[in-house]
């Protein structure tokens, strides 16, 4: 059966992708609420809520939740981003009702017991500390702060240690009550699932969710700038970023292809020139990330301090060269890479359910695979040149962590694009 989508009376959407060649299913609930929906006072609450949802409900304590799902050989997990939160399970087909029941329970009846909250605060504070000790992760939080200063999109998903330690039980439960409403939630299933049964479970287990619309959010206002953080490290971790595009932007696929050509694999321009030919880095790549109303295009590199004077101009030159387009061979190779990633993902129930949930929140429905492939195939050299010219006219955002004195002596990076 093809992908099927049903909207329940309260606004909850149920979407399924039946795969008759498997004996398992991935089930999840996607919520269109994340860090950008938070006020500064409760920054980090979405992530803390995600953790606390597994720590006990009126019917199950934390141990019972873990034992029930693992008792049937399944697993349960979740993640939080700036625009959404997802809770998902993978189980055998016969255990789909159990997975849906547990998800419905933790998302509507969590009790946020004080003892569990205190323990989980400590866990998340350690997670924040781990990020602080991992510069190739931390650098991207710093980039967000520079690109979107004094805005929800610029704040870290994890929040700060101070805010996490001071977050009250009432703030967490109130955030769930106010923001986890039916119109911003999607119940998705991929694998051996029956759409009508999923709809019936959705009506029975999620039917009392509020019908009101979800929270609004502050519009993205890209700014740009530089942030250098001197640390006693072996490498400088450097990210060069620009304003990207939103999910529904006409240049979305052109930017995706451009990022892959620039730094999406071992055959990419950055890898071949800067790592293979010059030996300036161990790791270098480009990426494109989108939001509902904006995005970021970036290049990451990790390098020794003495390599910076050669690396920075080379990176900047490669970005600018792409404003002239790409060769037919590069475009063909990149199309094949992106398409193979999409099509290989169709063999995984986890990848399929992720696509269902994300697409339904973003576009209102999952985009047909043929349509996505056609949009990728339509990207040509002129589209890449047009999209990259849009990118480089935005103010550059540059963040660096490590021994950054050479960068400071060079007068920074952003000025090279002025």
CSV table of N, CA and C in Angstrom, one decimal, residues 28-90:
chain,number,residue,atom,x,y,z
A,28,UNK,N,6.4,6.3,15.8
A,28,UNK,CA,6.9,7.5,16.5
A,28,UNK,C,5.8,8.6,16.5
A,29,UNK,N,6.1,9.6,17.4
A,29,UNK,CA,5.3,10.8,17.5
A,29,UNK,C,6.2,12.0,17.3
A,30,UNK,N,5.9,12.7,16.2
A,30,UNK,CA,6.7,14.0,16.0
A,30,UNK,C,5.9,15.2,16.4
A,31,UNK,N,6.6,16.0,17.2
A,31,UNK,CA,5.9,17.2,17.8
A,31,UNK,C,6.6,18.4,17.2
A,32,UNK,N,5.9,19.3,16.6
A,32,UNK,CA,6.5,20.5,16.0
A,32,UNK,C,6.8,21.6,17.0
A,33,UNK,N,7.5,21.2,18.1
A,33,UNK,CA,7.8,22.2,19.1
A,33,UNK,C,9.3,21.9,19.5
A,34,UNK,N,10.1,22.9,19.5
A,34,UNK,CA,11.5,22.7,19.9
A,34,UNK,C,12.1,23.9,20.5
A,35,UNK,N,13.4,24.0,20.5
A,35,UNK,CA,14.1,25.1,21.2
A,35,UNK,C,13.7,26.5,20.8
A,36,UNK,N,13.3,26.7,19.5
A,36,UNK,CA,13.0,28.0,19.0
A,36,UNK,C,11.6,28.5,19.5
A,37,UNK,N,10.9,27.6,20.1
A,37,UNK,CA,9.6,28.0,20.7
A,37,UNK,C,9.7,28.4,22.2
A,38,UNK,N,10.9,28.3,22.7
A,38,UNK,CA,11.1,28.6,24.1
A,38,UNK,C,11.3,30.1,24.4
A,39,UNK,N,10.9,30.6,25.5
A,39,UNK,CA,11.4,31.9,26.0
A,39,UNK,C,12.8,31.7,26.5
A,40,UNK,N,13.5,32.8,26.6
A,40,UNK,CA,14.8,32.8,27.1
A,40,UNK,C,14.9,32.2,28.6
A,41,UNK,N,13.8,32.5,29.3
A,41,UNK,CA,13.8,32.1,30.7
A,41,UNK,C,13.7,30.5,30.9
A,42,UNK,N,13.2,29.9,29.9
A,42,UNK,CA,13.1,28.4,30.0
A,42,UNK,C,13.8,27.7,28.8
A,43,UNK,N,14.9,28.4,28.3
A,43,UNK,CA,15.7,27.7,27.3
A,43,UNK,C,16.2,26.4,27.8
A,44,UNK,N,16.0,25.4,27.0
A,44,UNK,CA,16.3,24.0,27.4
A,44,UNK,C,15.2,23.2,27.9
A,45,UNK,N,14.0,23.8,28.0
A,45,UNK,CA,12.9,23.0,28.6
A,45,UNK,C,12.4,21.9,27.6
A,46,UNK,N,12.5,22.1,26.3
A,46,UNK,CA,12.0,21.1,25.3
A,46,UNK,C,12.9,19.8,25.5
A,47,UNK,N,14.2,20.0,25.6
A,47,UNK,CA,15.1,18.9,25.8
A,47,UNK,C,14.9,18.2,27.2
A,48,UNK,N,14.7,19.0,28.2
A,48,UNK,CA,14.5,18.4,29.5
A,48,UNK,C,13.2,17.7,29.6
A,49,UNK,N,12.2,18.2,28.9
A,49,UNK,CA,10.9,17.5,28.8
A,49,UNK,C,11.0,16.2,28.1
A,50,UNK,N,11.8,16.2,27.0
A,50,UNK,CA,12.0,14.9,26.3
A,50,UNK,C,12.6,13.9,27.2
A,51,UNK,N,13.6,14.3,28.0
A,51,UNK,CA,14.2,13.3,29.0
A,51,UNK,C,13.1,12.9,30.0
A,52,UNK,N,12.4,13.8,30.6
A,52,UNK,CA,11.5,13.5,31.7
A,52,UNK,C,10.3,12.6,31.2
A,53,UNK,N,10.0,12.7,29.9
A,53,UNK,CA,8.8,11.9,29.4
A,53,UNK,C,9.0,10.4,29.7
A,54,UNK,N,10.3,10.0,29.8
A,54,UNK,CA,10.6,8.5,30.0
A,54,UNK,C,10.7,8.2,31.5
A,55,UNK,N,10.5,9.1,32.4
A,55,UNK,CA,10.8,8.9,33.8
A,55,UNK,C,9.5,8.6,34.6
A,56,UNK,N,8.4,8.3,34.0
A,56,UNK,CA,7.3,7.8,34.8
A,56,UNK,C,6.0,8.5,34.4
A,57,UNK,N,4.9,7.7,34.4
A,57,UNK,CA,3.6,8.2,34.2
A,57,UNK,C,2.7,7.8,35.3
A,58,UNK,N,1.4,8.1,35.2
A,58,UNK,CA,0.5,7.6,36.2
A,58,UNK,C,0.4,6.1,36.2
A,59,UNK,N,0.6,5.4,35.1
A,59,UNK,CA,0.5,4.0,35.0
A,59,UNK,C,1.8,3.2,35.1
A,60,UNK,N,2.9,3.9,34.7
A,60,UNK,CA,4.2,3.2,34.6
A,60,UNK,C,5.3,4.1,35.3
A,61,UNK,N,6.2,3.5,36.0
A,61,UNK,CA,7.4,4.2,36.5
A,61,UNK,C,8.4,4.1,35.4
A,62,UNK,N,9.6,4.7,35.6
A,62,UNK,CA,10.6,4.7,34.6
A,62,UNK,C,11.1,3.3,34.3
A,63,UNK,N,11.2,2.5,35.3
A,63,UNK,CA,11.7,1.1,35.1
A,63,UNK,C,10.7,0.3,34.3
A,64,UNK,N,9.4,0.5,34.6
A,64,UNK,CA,8.4,-0.3,33.8
A,64,UNK,C,8.3,0.1,32.4
A,65,UNK,N,8.6,1.4,32.1
A,65,UNK,CA,8.6,1.8,30.7
A,65,UNK,C,9.7,1.1,29.9
A,66,UNK,N,10.9,1.1,30.5
A,66,UNK,CA,12.0,0.4,29.9
A,66,UNK,C,11.8,-1.1,29.8
A,67,UNK,N,11.3,-1.7,30.9
A,67,UNK,CA,11.1,-3.2,30.8
A,67,UNK,C,10.0,-3.6,29.9
A,68,UNK,N,8.9,-2.8,29.7
A,68,UNK,CA,7.9,-3.2,28.8
A,68,UNK,C,8.3,-3.3,27.4
A,69,UNK,N,9.1,-2.2,27.0
A,69,UNK,CA,9.5,-2.1,25.6
A,69,UNK,C,10.6,-3.1,25.3
A,70,UNK,N,11.5,-3.3,26.2
A,70,UNK,CA,12.6,-4.2,26.0
A,70,UNK,C,12.2,-5.6,26.2
A,71,UNK,N,11.1,-5.8,27.0
A,71,UNK,CA,10.6,-7.2,27.2
A,71,UNK,C,10.1,-7.8,25.9
A,72,UNK,N,9.8,-7.0,24.9
A,72,UNK,CA,9.3,-7.6,23.6
A,72,UNK,C,10.4,-7.4,22.6
A,73,UNK,N,11.7,-7.1,23.0
A,73,UNK,CA,12.8,-7.0,22.1
A,73,UNK,C,12.8,-5.6,21.4
A,74,UNK,N,12.0,-4.7,21.8
A,74,UNK,CA,12.0,-3.4,21.1
A,74,UNK,C,12.9,-2.4,21.8
A,75,UNK,N,13.0,-1.2,21.2
A,75,UNK,CA,13.7,-0.1,21.9
A,75,UNK,C,13.0,1.2,21.7
A,76,UNK,N,13.2,2.2,22.6
A,76,UNK,CA,12.5,3.4,22.7
A,76,UNK,C,13.6,4.5,22.7
A,77,UNK,N,13.4,5.6,22.0
A,77,UNK,CA,14.3,6.7,22.1
A,77,UNK,C,13.6,8.0,21.7
A,78,UNK,N,14.4,9.1,21.7
A,78,UNK,CA,13.8,10.4,21.4
A,78,UNK,C,15.0,11.4,21.1
A,79,UNK,N,14.6,12.5,20.4
A,79,UNK,CA,15.6,13.6,20.2
A,79,UNK,C,14.9,14.9,20.2
A,80,UNK,N,15.6,16.0,20.4
A,80,UNK,CA,15.1,17.3,20.4
A,80,UNK,C,15.9,18.2,19.5
A,81,UNK,N,15.3,19.0,18.7
A,81,UNK,CA,16.0,19.9,17.8
A,81,UNK,C,15.5,21.3,18.0
A,82,UNK,N,15.9,22.3,17.2
A,82,UNK,CA,15.4,23.6,17.4
A,82,UNK,C,13.9,23.8,16.9
A,83,UNK,N,13.4,22.9,16.1
A,83,UNK,CA,12.1,23.1,15.6
A,83,UNK,C,11.2,21.9,15.9
A,84,UNK,N,11.7,20.9,16.5
A,84,UNK,CA,10.8,19.8,16.8
A,84,UNK,C,11.4,18.8,17.8
A,85,UNK,N,10.5,17.9,18.3
A,85,UNK,CA,10.9,16.8,19.2
A,85,UNK,C,10.3,15.5,18.7
A,86,UNK,N,11.0,14.4,18.8
A,86,UNK,CA,10.5,13.2,18.3
A,86,UNK,C,10.7,12.1,19.3
A,87,UNK,N,9.6,11.2,19.5
A,87,UNK,CA,9.7,10.1,20.4
A,87,UNK,C,9.3,8.9,19.5
A,88,UNK,N,10.1,7.8,19.6
A,88,UNK,CA,9.9,6.7,18.6
A,88,UNK,C,10.4,5.4,19.2
A,89,UNK,N,9.8,4.4,18.6
A,89,UNK,CA,10.1,3.0,19.1
A,89,UNK,C,10.2,2.1,17.9
A,90,UNK,N,11.0,1.0,18.0
A,90,UNK,CA,11.0,0.0,17.0
A,90,UNK,C,10.7,-1.3,17.6
